[in-house]
Short mmCIF file of C-alpha atoms in Angstrom, two decimals:
data_model
loop_
_atom_site.label_atom_id
_atom_site.label_comp_id
_atom_site.label_asym_id
_atom_site.label_seq_id
_atom_site.Cartn_x
_atom_site.Cartn_y
_atom_site.Cartn_z
CA MET A 1 3.91 20.56 15.45
CA LYS A 2 5.97 20.76 12.23
CA ILE A 3 6.15 17.35 10.59
CA VAL A 4 8.25 16.32 7.58
CA PHE A 5 7.45 13.11 5.70
CA PHE A 6 9.79 11.41 3.22
CA THR A 7 8.09 9.14 0.68
CA ARG A 8 9.46 8.12 -2.72
CA LEU A 9 6.13 8.57 -4.51
CA PHE A 10 3.09 10.62 -3.58
CA TYR A 11 -0.31 11.71 -4.87
CA PRO A 12 -1.45 11.89 -7.65
CA HIS A 13 0.67 8.76 -8.12
CA ILE A 14 -1.52 5.76 -7.24
CA GLY A 15 -0.40 3.19 -4.67
CA GLY A 16 -0.84 1.93 -1.13
CA VAL A 17 1.97 3.96 0.45
CA GLU A 18 0.91 7.07 -1.45
CA LYS A 19 -2.64 6.79 -0.14
CA HIS A 20 -1.44 6.00 3.40
CA VAL A 21 0.70 9.15 3.54
CA LEU A 22 -2.04 11.29 2.00
CA GLU A 23 -4.75 10.15 4.41
CA ILE A 24 -2.51 10.56 7.47
CA SER A 25 -1.29 13.97 6.33
CA LYS A 26 -4.79 15.32 5.65
CA ARG A 27 -5.92 14.44 9.14
CA LEU A 28 -2.80 15.86 10.77
CA VAL A 29 -3.42 19.17 9.00
CA GLU A 30 -7.05 19.10 10.16
CA ARG A 31 -5.75 18.79 13.72
CA GLY A 32 -3.64 21.91 13.30
CA HIS A 33 -0.24 20.40 12.49
CA ASP A 34 2.07 21.65 9.73
CA VAL A 35 2.93 18.88 7.24
CA THR A 36 5.59 18.99 4.51
CA ILE A 37 6.23 16.06 2.18
CA PHE A 38 9.45 15.42 0.28
CA THR A 39 8.92 13.13 -2.69
CA GLU A 40 10.16 12.43 -6.21
CA LYS A 41 9.08 14.65 -9.05
CA LEU A 42 6.53 12.95 -11.29
CA ASN A 43 7.96 12.03 -14.66
CA LYS A 44 6.53 13.66 -17.78
CA SER A 45 4.80 10.46 -18.88
CA HIS A 46 2.61 10.40 -15.80
CA SER A 47 -1.05 10.86 -16.75
CA LEU A 48 -2.27 13.65 -14.50
CA SER A 49 -5.78 13.21 -13.20
CA LYS A 50 -8.27 15.89 -14.21
CA GLN A 51 -9.39 16.23 -10.61
CA PRO A 52 -8.57 19.68 -9.15
CA LEU A 53 -6.82 18.15 -6.13
CA ALA A 54 -4.49 16.17 -8.39
CA ARG A 55 -3.60 19.27 -10.40
CA SER A 56 -2.90 21.15 -7.18
CA ALA A 57 -0.71 18.35 -5.84
CA LYS A 58 1.40 18.23 -9.00
CA LEU A 59 1.48 21.80 -10.22
CA ARG A 60 1.25 23.97 -7.12
CA GLY A 61 2.85 21.62 -4.61
CA GLU A 62 -0.06 21.68 -2.19
CA ILE A 63 -3.14 19.64 -1.41
CA ASP A 64 -5.58 20.17 1.47
CA GLY A 65 -3.00 22.31 3.27
CA ILE A 66 -0.20 19.73 2.85
CA LYS A 67 3.01 21.27 1.49
CA ILE A 68 4.70 19.13 -1.17
CA ILE A 69 8.33 19.53 -2.24
CA ARG A 70 9.08 17.44 -5.34
CA ILE A 71 12.71 16.77 -6.16
CA ASP A 72 14.20 15.49 -9.40
CA PRO A 73 16.34 12.40 -8.61
CA GLY A 74 17.63 12.08 -12.17
CA ALA A 75 18.58 8.75 -13.74
CA ASN A 76 18.16 5.55 -11.78
CA ASN A 77 21.83 4.76 -11.14
CA TRP A 78 24.32 4.73 -8.26
CA PHE A 79 24.62 8.54 -8.28
CA LYS A 80 20.87 8.87 -7.67
CA LYS A 81 21.45 8.90 -3.90
CA ILE A 82 23.99 11.72 -4.21
CA ARG A 83 21.61 13.76 -6.37
CA ILE A 84 18.76 13.26 -3.90
CA TRP A 85 20.92 14.40 -0.97
CA ALA A 86 22.07 17.44 -2.95
CA ARG A 87 18.47 18.40 -3.79
CA LEU A 88 17.42 17.94 -0.17
CA PHE A 89 20.30 20.09 1.06
CA GLU A 90 18.73 22.99 -0.83
CA HIS A 91 15.79 22.66 1.57
CA CYS A 92 17.88 22.17 4.68
CA PHE A 93 16.02 24.96 6.48
CA VAL A 94 12.78 22.93 6.30
CA LEU A 95 14.48 19.97 7.98
CA LYS A 96 16.07 22.22 10.59
CA GLN A 97 12.72 23.71 11.59
CA ALA A 98 10.88 20.37 11.75
CA ASP A 99 9.80 18.94 15.10
CA VAL A 100 9.50 15.44 13.65
CA ILE A 101 11.08 13.72 10.63
CA HIS A 102 9.32 10.58 9.45
CA CYS A 103 10.54 8.31 6.63
CA HIS A 104 8.21 5.97 4.78
CA ASP A 105 10.63 3.15 3.84
CA ILE A 106 13.27 5.47 2.31
CA PHE A 107 15.35 6.23 5.41
CA PHE A 108 18.46 6.62 3.24
CA TRP A 109 17.07 9.93 1.95
CA TYR A 110 17.53 11.40 5.42
CA LEU A 111 20.66 9.44 6.38
CA PRO A 112 23.33 12.22 6.04
CA PHE A 113 21.01 14.79 7.65
CA HIS A 114 20.61 12.55 10.68
CA PHE A 115 24.21 13.34 11.60
CA LEU A 116 23.73 17.03 10.79
CA PHE A 117 20.66 17.23 13.05
CA PHE A 118 21.66 14.48 15.45
CA LYS A 119 19.20 15.41 18.20
CA LYS A 120 16.20 15.77 15.91
CA PRO A 121 13.77 12.86 16.36
CA VAL A 122 13.42 10.72 13.24
CA PHE A 123 11.01 7.80 12.78
CA THR A 124 10.35 5.18 10.12
CA THR A 125 7.34 3.32 8.77
CA PHE A 126 8.18 0.01 7.08
CA HIS A 127 5.46 -0.60 4.50
CA GLY A 128 6.39 -3.71 2.57
CA TYR A 129 9.16 -5.84 1.14
CA GLU A 130 11.30 -6.00 -2.00
CA GLU A 131 8.69 -6.85 -4.63
CA ASN A 132 9.18 -10.46 -5.76
CA ASN A 133 12.36 -11.16 -3.82
CA ILE A 134 13.19 -12.82 -0.52
CA PRO A 135 15.11 -10.14 1.46
CA GLY A 136 18.86 -10.26 0.84
CA LYS A 137 21.62 -9.14 3.19
CA LYS A 138 21.59 -5.59 1.81
CA ALA A 139 17.84 -5.17 2.34
CA ILE A 140 18.08 -6.56 5.87
CA LEU A 141 21.01 -4.24 6.65
CA MET A 142 19.15 -1.17 5.37
CA HIS A 143 16.13 -2.02 7.52
CA LYS A 144 18.35 -2.51 10.55
CA ILE A 145 20.14 0.83 10.00
CA ALA A 146 16.77 2.58 9.78
CA GLU A 147 15.56 0.83 12.92
CA VAL A 148 18.67 1.63 14.97
CA LEU A 149 18.89 5.29 13.93
CA SER A 150 15.15 5.91 14.36
CA LYS A 151 13.62 6.87 17.70
CA GLY A 152 10.80 4.47 16.92
CA ASN A 153 9.19 2.66 14.02
CA LEU A 154 5.86 1.43 12.75
CA CYS A 155 5.76 -1.90 10.91
CA ILE A 156 2.85 -2.47 8.54
CA GLY A 157 2.67 -6.21 9.12
CA GLU A 158 3.84 -8.81 11.61
CA PHE A 159 6.32 -10.48 9.24
CA TYR A 160 9.18 -7.98 9.71
CA LYS A 161 10.60 -9.61 12.82
CA LYS A 162 10.98 -12.97 11.06
CA TRP A 163 12.31 -11.72 7.72
CA TYR A 164 14.23 -8.54 8.62
CA GLY A 165 14.91 -8.96 12.32
CA THR A 166 13.10 -5.65 12.89
CA ASN A 167 11.99 -4.88 16.43
CA ALA A 168 8.77 -2.95 15.92
CA THR A 169 7.74 -0.15 18.25
CA PHE A 170 4.20 -0.59 16.94
CA VAL A 171 2.59 -2.94 14.42
CA SER A 172 -0.38 -2.02 12.26
CA PHE A 173 -2.10 -3.56 9.27
CA GLY A 174 -3.37 -0.37 7.69
CA ALA A 175 -6.58 1.61 7.76
CA THR A 176 -9.57 2.39 5.60
CA ASN A 177 -13.01 3.97 5.58
CA SER A 178 -15.94 1.66 6.27
CA ASN A 179 -18.95 1.53 3.96
CA ASP A 180 -22.17 -0.17 5.05
CA GLU A 181 -23.12 -1.69 1.70
CA LYS A 182 -25.23 -4.64 0.70
CA ILE A 183 -23.54 -7.92 -0.19
CA ASN A 184 -23.50 -8.37 -3.97
CA SER A 185 -24.29 -11.65 -5.72
CA ASN A 186 -23.49 -10.89 -9.36
CA ARG A 187 -20.36 -13.06 -9.81
CA ARG A 188 -18.38 -10.05 -10.99
CA ILE A 189 -14.74 -9.88 -9.92
CA ALA A 190 -12.44 -6.90 -9.45
CA TYR A 191 -8.66 -7.19 -9.45
CA LEU A 192 -6.76 -4.49 -7.54
CA GLY A 193 -3.01 -4.18 -7.91
CA ARG A 194 -0.03 -4.00 -10.18
CA LEU A 195 0.22 -6.36 -13.12
CA GLU A 196 3.41 -8.01 -11.90
CA GLU A 197 4.50 -11.52 -10.96
CA GLU A 198 4.58 -10.63 -7.27
CA ALA A 199 0.93 -9.53 -7.35
CA GLY A 200 -0.10 -12.82 -8.98
CA ILE A 201 -2.03 -11.49 -11.96
CA MET A 202 -1.29 -14.50 -14.18
CA GLU A 203 -2.26 -16.98 -11.44
CA TYR A 204 -5.58 -15.19 -11.02
CA LEU A 205 -6.19 -15.47 -14.77
CA ARG A 206 -5.23 -19.15 -14.79
CA ALA A 207 -7.74 -19.77 -11.99
CA LEU A 208 -10.37 -18.00 -14.06
CA LYS A 209 -9.59 -20.31 -16.99
CA VAL A 210 -10.01 -23.40 -14.79
CA LEU A 211 -13.49 -22.23 -13.84
CA SER A 212 -14.28 -21.15 -17.40
CA ASP A 213 -13.46 -24.68 -18.56
CA LYS A 214 -16.05 -25.86 -16.03
CA LYS A 215 -18.61 -23.54 -17.68
CA TYR A 216 -18.69 -20.94 -14.92
CA LYS A 217 -19.43 -17.50 -16.37
CA LEU A 218 -17.33 -14.95 -14.53
CA LYS A 219 -16.42 -11.39 -15.49
CA LEU A 220 -13.15 -9.85 -14.29
CA ASP A 221 -12.32 -6.13 -14.34
CA ILE A 222 -8.65 -5.34 -13.74
CA PHE A 223 -7.75 -2.09 -11.99
CA GLY A 224 -4.00 -1.68 -12.33
CA ASP A 225 -1.09 -1.77 -14.73
CA GLY A 226 2.42 -3.15 -14.97
CA SER A 227 4.99 -5.11 -16.95
CA GLN A 228 2.70 -8.15 -17.40
CA ARG A 229 -0.16 -6.19 -18.94
CA LEU A 230 0.40 -7.44 -22.51
CA LEU A 231 1.02 -11.00 -21.30
CA ALA A 232 -2.21 -10.89 -19.31
CA LYS A 233 -4.21 -9.41 -22.21
CA ASP A 234 -2.91 -12.05 -24.62
CA TYR A 235 -3.73 -14.85 -22.16
CA ALA A 236 -7.25 -13.55 -21.59
CA ARG A 237 -7.86 -13.20 -25.34
CA ASP A 238 -6.39 -16.59 -26.24
CA ASN A 239 -8.56 -18.33 -23.64
CA ASN A 240 -11.76 -16.37 -24.33
CA LEU A 241 -11.95 -14.99 -20.81
CA ASP A 242 -14.32 -12.12 -20.06
CA VAL A 243 -11.70 -9.66 -18.81
CA SER A 244 -11.52 -5.86 -19.04
CA PHE A 245 -8.34 -3.88 -18.38
CA LYS A 246 -9.15 -0.53 -16.72
CA GLY A 247 -5.60 0.61 -15.95
CA PHE A 248 -4.78 2.59 -12.81
CA VAL A 249 -7.85 4.44 -11.57
CA ASN A 250 -8.05 7.04 -8.82
CA ASN A 251 -10.16 5.78 -5.91
CA ALA A 252 -10.65 2.37 -7.51
CA ASP A 253 -11.97 1.14 -4.15
CA GLU A 254 -15.12 3.18 -4.73
CA SER A 255 -15.91 0.93 -7.71
CA LEU A 256 -15.88 -2.19 -5.54
CA LYS A 257 -19.58 -1.75 -4.72
CA ASN A 258 -20.27 -3.19 -8.18
CA TYR A 259 -18.52 -6.51 -7.51
CA GLU A 260 -19.06 -9.67 -5.51
CA TYR A 261 -15.45 -10.88 -5.34
CA VAL A 262 -12.10 -9.11 -5.19
CA PHE A 263 -8.68 -10.44 -6.21
CA VAL A 264 -6.10 -8.51 -4.17
CA SER A 265 -3.02 -9.37 -2.12
CA ARG A 266 -1.89 -6.10 -0.48
CA TYR A 267 -3.08 -4.89 2.91
CA LEU A 268 -4.74 -1.63 1.89
CA GLY A 269 -6.67 -3.23 -0.95
CA ILE A 270 -7.71 -6.13 1.28
CA LEU A 271 -9.01 -3.75 3.95
CA GLU A 272 -10.85 -1.66 1.37
CA ALA A 273 -12.53 -4.79 -0.01
CA LEU A 274 -13.47 -6.13 3.43
CA ALA A 275 -14.86 -2.71 4.34
CA ARG A 276 -17.25 -3.05 1.39
CA LYS A 277 -18.33 -6.58 2.34
CA LYS A 278 -16.54 -8.39 -0.49
CA THR A 279 -15.18 -11.92 -0.61
CA VAL A 280 -11.41 -11.50 -0.91
CA PHE A 281 -9.03 -13.90 -2.64
CA ALA A 282 -5.31 -13.36 -2.06
CA ILE A 283 -2.48 -15.35 -3.64
CA TYR A 284 1.19 -15.74 -2.71
CA ASN A 285 4.14 -16.93 -4.79
CA ASN A 286 6.91 -17.10 -2.18
CA GLU A 287 7.39 -17.65 1.54
CA ILE A 288 7.59 -14.00 2.58
CA LYS A 289 4.33 -13.22 0.77
CA LYS A 290 2.77 -16.23 2.48
CA ASP A 291 3.78 -14.88 5.90
CA TYR A 292 2.71 -11.38 4.86
CA LEU A 293 -0.81 -12.72 4.37
CA GLU A 294 -1.04 -15.44 7.01
CA MET A 295 0.57 -13.44 9.85
CA SER A 296 -2.32 -10.98 9.77
CA PRO A 297 -5.40 -10.60 11.97
CA PHE A 298 -7.72 -10.70 8.94
CA LYS A 299 -6.46 -14.04 7.62
CA GLU A 300 -9.65 -15.75 8.82
CA TYR A 301 -11.79 -13.43 6.70
CA ILE A 302 -10.08 -13.97 3.33
CA ALA A 303 -9.21 -16.90 1.08
CA ILE A 304 -5.42 -17.37 0.82
CA SER A 305 -3.91 -19.70 -1.78
CA GLY A 306 -0.50 -20.58 -3.17
CA ASN A 307 -1.40 -21.31 -6.80
CA HIS A 308 -4.19 -21.02 -9.34
CA LEU A 309 -5.57 -24.52 -8.71
CA GLU A 310 -6.06 -23.82 -5.01
CA LEU A 311 -7.58 -20.45 -5.86
CA ALA A 312 -10.00 -21.95 -8.40
CA LYS A 313 -11.09 -24.56 -5.86
CA MET A 314 -11.73 -21.90 -3.21
CA LEU A 315 -13.65 -19.65 -5.60
CA GLU A 316 -15.77 -22.55 -6.83
CA ALA A 317 -16.63 -23.48 -3.23
CA VAL A 318 -17.80 -19.92 -2.55
CA ILE A 319 -19.89 -19.87 -5.73
CA LYS A 320 -21.58 -23.14 -4.77
CA ASN A 321 -22.22 -22.09 -1.15
CA PRO A 322 -22.74 -18.31 -1.06
CA ASN A 323 -24.73 -18.35 2.19
CA LYS A 324 -21.87 -20.07 4.01
CA GLU A 325 -19.59 -17.17 3.06
CA LYS A 326 -21.85 -14.43 4.44
CA ALA A 327 -20.87 -14.94 8.10
CA LYS A 328 -17.19 -14.54 7.20
CA ILE A 329 -17.94 -11.42 5.15
CA ILE A 330 -19.76 -9.79 8.08
CA SER A 331 -16.98 -10.75 10.52
CA GLY A 332 -14.39 -9.23 8.19
CA TYR A 333 -16.45 -6.08 7.81
CA ASN A 334 -16.91 -5.71 11.59
CA TRP A 335 -13.15 -6.03 12.17
CA THR A 336 -12.20 -3.68 9.35
CA ARG A 337 -14.60 -0.89 10.35
CA LYS A 338 -12.51 -0.45 13.53
CA GLN A 339 -9.31 0.15 11.52
CA THR A 340 -9.92 3.84 10.87
CA TRP A 341 -7.56 6.53 9.62
CA GLU A 342 -8.20 8.47 12.83
CA LYS A 343 -6.95 5.47 14.80
CA MET A 344 -3.86 5.37 12.60
CA VAL A 345 -3.17 9.08 13.14
CA ASN A 346 -3.39 8.56 16.90
CA LEU A 347 -0.84 5.75 16.59
CA TYR A 348 1.58 8.06 14.75
CA LEU A 349 1.17 10.75 17.40
CA LYS A 350 1.76 8.21 20.16
CA LEU A 351 4.92 7.00 18.40
CA TRP A 352 6.27 10.54 18.03
CA PHE A 353 5.56 11.62 21.58
CA MET A 354 7.18 8.45 22.94
CA GLY A 355 10.27 9.07 20.80
CA LYS A 356 10.52 12.74 21.69
CA SER A 357 10.14 11.98 25.40
CA SER A 358 13.14 9.64 25.23
CA LEU A 359 15.29 12.62 24.18
CA GLN A 360 14.46 14.60 27.29
#
């Protein structure tokens, strides 16, 4: 089967959607399918990993048999959509030959081609929400257009029905690889995510200060970057917090074996931490993020808080009673180990075959 994926960013760019598409694509190729990915061209400032696979993905447009077509969208203005459609039209033959078109959030990339290839089955995966904002009318409308014009969709999270009115064909909460590791007890903390308000980096640091004032010695390593990096560094320095800023790191989840606790609030990172038997602390700063976390099957295995004081209280309780936390860690690990990438691939295939059957 010839499959075309649309995703705004892709490997070697680091992110949850990027990893999701990569892992699914690799396994589809292993099963004998032909996979082509349309994505934005990496800007010149992107620091290319020295790994051979990353060089292949950027320079030769291929990784593990996955074909990658990178397009230059130009400046980020209203005409960006027109430029994207024009670039895609140059590869119209790839779309014409595809058996399945699948959009990861960016359905608008394919929108004009839907009417050109009206009978071609197109599907959508909805991965998240609009950063730090409650969905507005435009965002809700775009989700609804994608839902109506798609033959089926996959929602990563249960919150879409409430906030976007999306009727999911299937709901998933992501996938990961399980790792049977020992439970650490070194009081080291890893932060996974962007350094943005939505991800809660400053609230995590404020919680650390509360515990530091109580004479708890905790070390935090931050894996990620973003617009609040300097603010976070200044806060950590001014309050004498033991914090290291690692920046974005390929396969940061592999470093989690060195930590006891993980600060993370996105599904993929949460699953990766649970799969390595870590105590997970997730924070929300608005109602949609609260539902994003609490309307999940793993909510019982993580500590969810709405501000730094709640977070500090939860972390202190875990520090004081580590044995009480072990049962929850094992339960979270046992649930997560069933959420495999192979299971996710099977869900995609089921979605596509259902959608294609409806055309017959």
